[in-house]
Amino acid sequence: MARSSVDLVLRGGYRMRARFSANCPGLDYYSGFYVSAGADGKLCSGRDVIRDRAGGECEIEKFRQLVARN
């Protein structure tokens, strides 16, 4: 099963979902990834990528904040 998104837990307990512009099959197979912020220290959709442990890249299309339902 290929993945089209990954959930991130940020400082302060915030949760974000990063959706990829295409499926990212390397995330399932290798169960891990690397994230590097840009020169400005930020991770941005349309600019940055998540790298799987095999060396592949998955372009981040958009972010969505995840909020728990009460």
PDB file of C-alpha atoms in Angstrom:
ATOM      1  CA  MET A   1       0.000   0.000   0.000  1.00  0.00           C
ATOM      2  CA  ALA A   2       1.463   3.351  -1.034  1.00  0.00           C
ATOM      3  CA  ARG A   3       1.045   6.379   1.177  1.00  0.00           C
ATOM      4  CA  SER A   4      -0.252   9.739   0.053  1.00  0.00           C
ATOM      5  CA  SER A   5       0.232  11.503   3.411  1.00  0.00           C
ATOM      6  CA  VAL A   6       1.995  11.334   6.757  1.00  0.00           C
ATOM      7  CA  ASP A   7       0.958  12.732  10.141  1.00  0.00           C
ATOM      8  CA  LEU A   8       3.457  14.861  12.059  1.00  0.00           C
ATOM      9  CA  VAL A   9       3.478  15.648  15.790  1.00  0.00           C
ATOM     10  CA  LEU A  10       4.995  19.065  16.462  1.00  0.00           C
ATOM     11  CA  ARG A  11       6.238  20.830  19.551  1.00  0.00           C
ATOM     12  CA  GLY A  12       3.408  21.837  21.810  1.00  0.00           C
ATOM     13  CA  GLY A  13       1.350  18.789  20.833  1.00  0.00           C
ATOM     14  CA  TYR A  14       0.101  20.186  17.527  1.00  0.00           C
ATOM     15  CA  ARG A  15      -0.595  17.629  14.818  1.00  0.00           C
ATOM     16  CA  MET A  16      -0.354  18.249  11.082  1.00  0.00           C
ATOM     17  CA  ARG A  17      -0.961  16.040   8.066  1.00  0.00           C
ATOM     18  CA  ALA A  18       1.412  16.498   5.134  1.00  0.00           C
ATOM     19  CA  ARG A  19      -0.235  15.377   1.891  1.00  0.00           C
ATOM     20  CA  PHE A  20       2.063  14.432  -0.986  1.00  0.00           C
ATOM     21  CA  SER A  21       1.654  15.417  -4.625  1.00  0.00           C
ATOM     22  CA  ALA A  22       1.900  11.682  -5.505  1.00  0.00           C
ATOM     23  CA  ASN A  23       1.955   8.391  -3.609  1.00  0.00           C
ATOM     24  CA  CYS A  24       5.122   7.757  -1.635  1.00  0.00           C
ATOM     25  CA  PRO A  25       5.605   3.959  -1.603  1.00  0.00           C
ATOM     26  CA  GLY A  26       9.009   4.130   0.115  1.00  0.00           C
ATOM     27  CA  LEU A  27       7.381   5.169   3.391  1.00  0.00           C
ATOM     28  CA  ASP A  28       5.555   1.840   3.731  1.00  0.00           C
ATOM     29  CA  TYR A  29       8.469  -0.358   2.779  1.00  0.00           C
ATOM     30  CA  TYR A  30      11.150   1.298   4.894  1.00  0.00           C
ATOM     31  CA  SER A  31       8.922   2.660   7.701  1.00  0.00           C
ATOM     32  CA  GLY A  32      10.790   5.883   8.116  1.00  0.00           C
ATOM     33  CA  PHE A  33      11.597   9.230   6.602  1.00  0.00           C
ATOM     34  CA  TYR A  34      13.732  12.345   6.988  1.00  0.00           C
ATOM     35  CA  VAL A  35      12.588  15.944   7.029  1.00  0.00           C
ATOM     36  CA  SER A  36      14.910  18.900   6.487  1.00  0.00           C
ATOM     37  CA  ALA A  37      13.745  22.473   6.861  1.00  0.00           C
ATOM     38  CA  GLY A  38      14.684  25.026   4.217  1.00  0.00           C
ATOM     39  CA  ALA A  39      17.294  27.734   4.689  1.00  0.00           C
ATOM     40  CA  ASP A  40      14.614  29.821   6.418  1.00  0.00           C
ATOM     41  CA  GLY A  41      14.068  27.092   9.040  1.00  0.00           C
ATOM     42  CA  LYS A  42      10.562  26.297   7.800  1.00  0.00           C
ATOM     43  CA  LEU A  43       8.960  23.288   6.140  1.00  0.00           C
ATOM     44  CA  CYS A  44       6.698  24.479   3.319  1.00  0.00           C
ATOM     45  CA  SER A  45       4.271  22.820   0.929  1.00  0.00           C
ATOM     46  CA  GLY A  46       5.026  23.292  -2.749  1.00  0.00           C
ATOM     47  CA  ARG A  47       8.706  23.732  -1.954  1.00  0.00           C
ATOM     48  CA  ASP A  48      10.012  21.058   0.420  1.00  0.00           C
ATOM     49  CA  VAL A  49      10.104  17.259   0.334  1.00  0.00           C
ATOM     50  CA  ILE A  50      10.115  14.336   2.728  1.00  0.00           C
ATOM     51  CA  ARG A  51      12.848  11.797   1.979  1.00  0.00           C
ATOM     52  CA  ASP A  52      12.264   8.118   2.556  1.00  0.00           C
ATOM     53  CA  ARG A  53      15.050   5.965   3.982  1.00  0.00           C
ATOM     54  CA  ALA A  54      15.751   4.459   0.546  1.00  0.00           C
ATOM     55  CA  GLY A  55      16.643   7.897  -0.841  1.00  0.00           C
ATOM     56  CA  GLY A  56      13.365   8.686  -2.615  1.00  0.00           C
ATOM     57  CA  GLU A  57      11.652  12.041  -2.288  1.00  0.00           C
ATOM     58  CA  CYS A  58       7.986  12.868  -1.776  1.00  0.00           C
ATOM     59  CA  GLU A  59       6.966  16.450  -2.570  1.00  0.00           C
ATOM     60  CA  ILE A  60       4.651  18.010   0.009  1.00  0.00           C
ATOM     61  CA  GLU A  61       1.538  19.316  -1.719  1.00  0.00           C
ATOM     62  CA  LYS A  62      -0.262  20.757   1.308  1.00  0.00           C
ATOM     63  CA  PHE A  63      -0.569  20.699   5.085  1.00  0.00           C
ATOM     64  CA  ARG A  64      -3.688  20.324   7.178  1.00  0.00           C
ATOM     65  CA  GLN A  65      -3.930  20.845  10.939  1.00  0.00           C
ATOM     66  CA  LEU A  66      -5.466  17.873  12.758  1.00  0.00           C
ATOM     67  CA  VAL A  67      -7.800  18.713  15.638  1.00  0.00           C
ATOM     68  CA  ALA A  68      -9.328  16.160  18.012  1.00  0.00           C
ATOM     69  CA  ARG A  69     -13.109  15.989  18.083  1.00  0.00           C
ATOM     70  CA  ASN A  70     -14.804  16.380  21.442  1.00  0.00           C
TER      71      ASN A  70
END
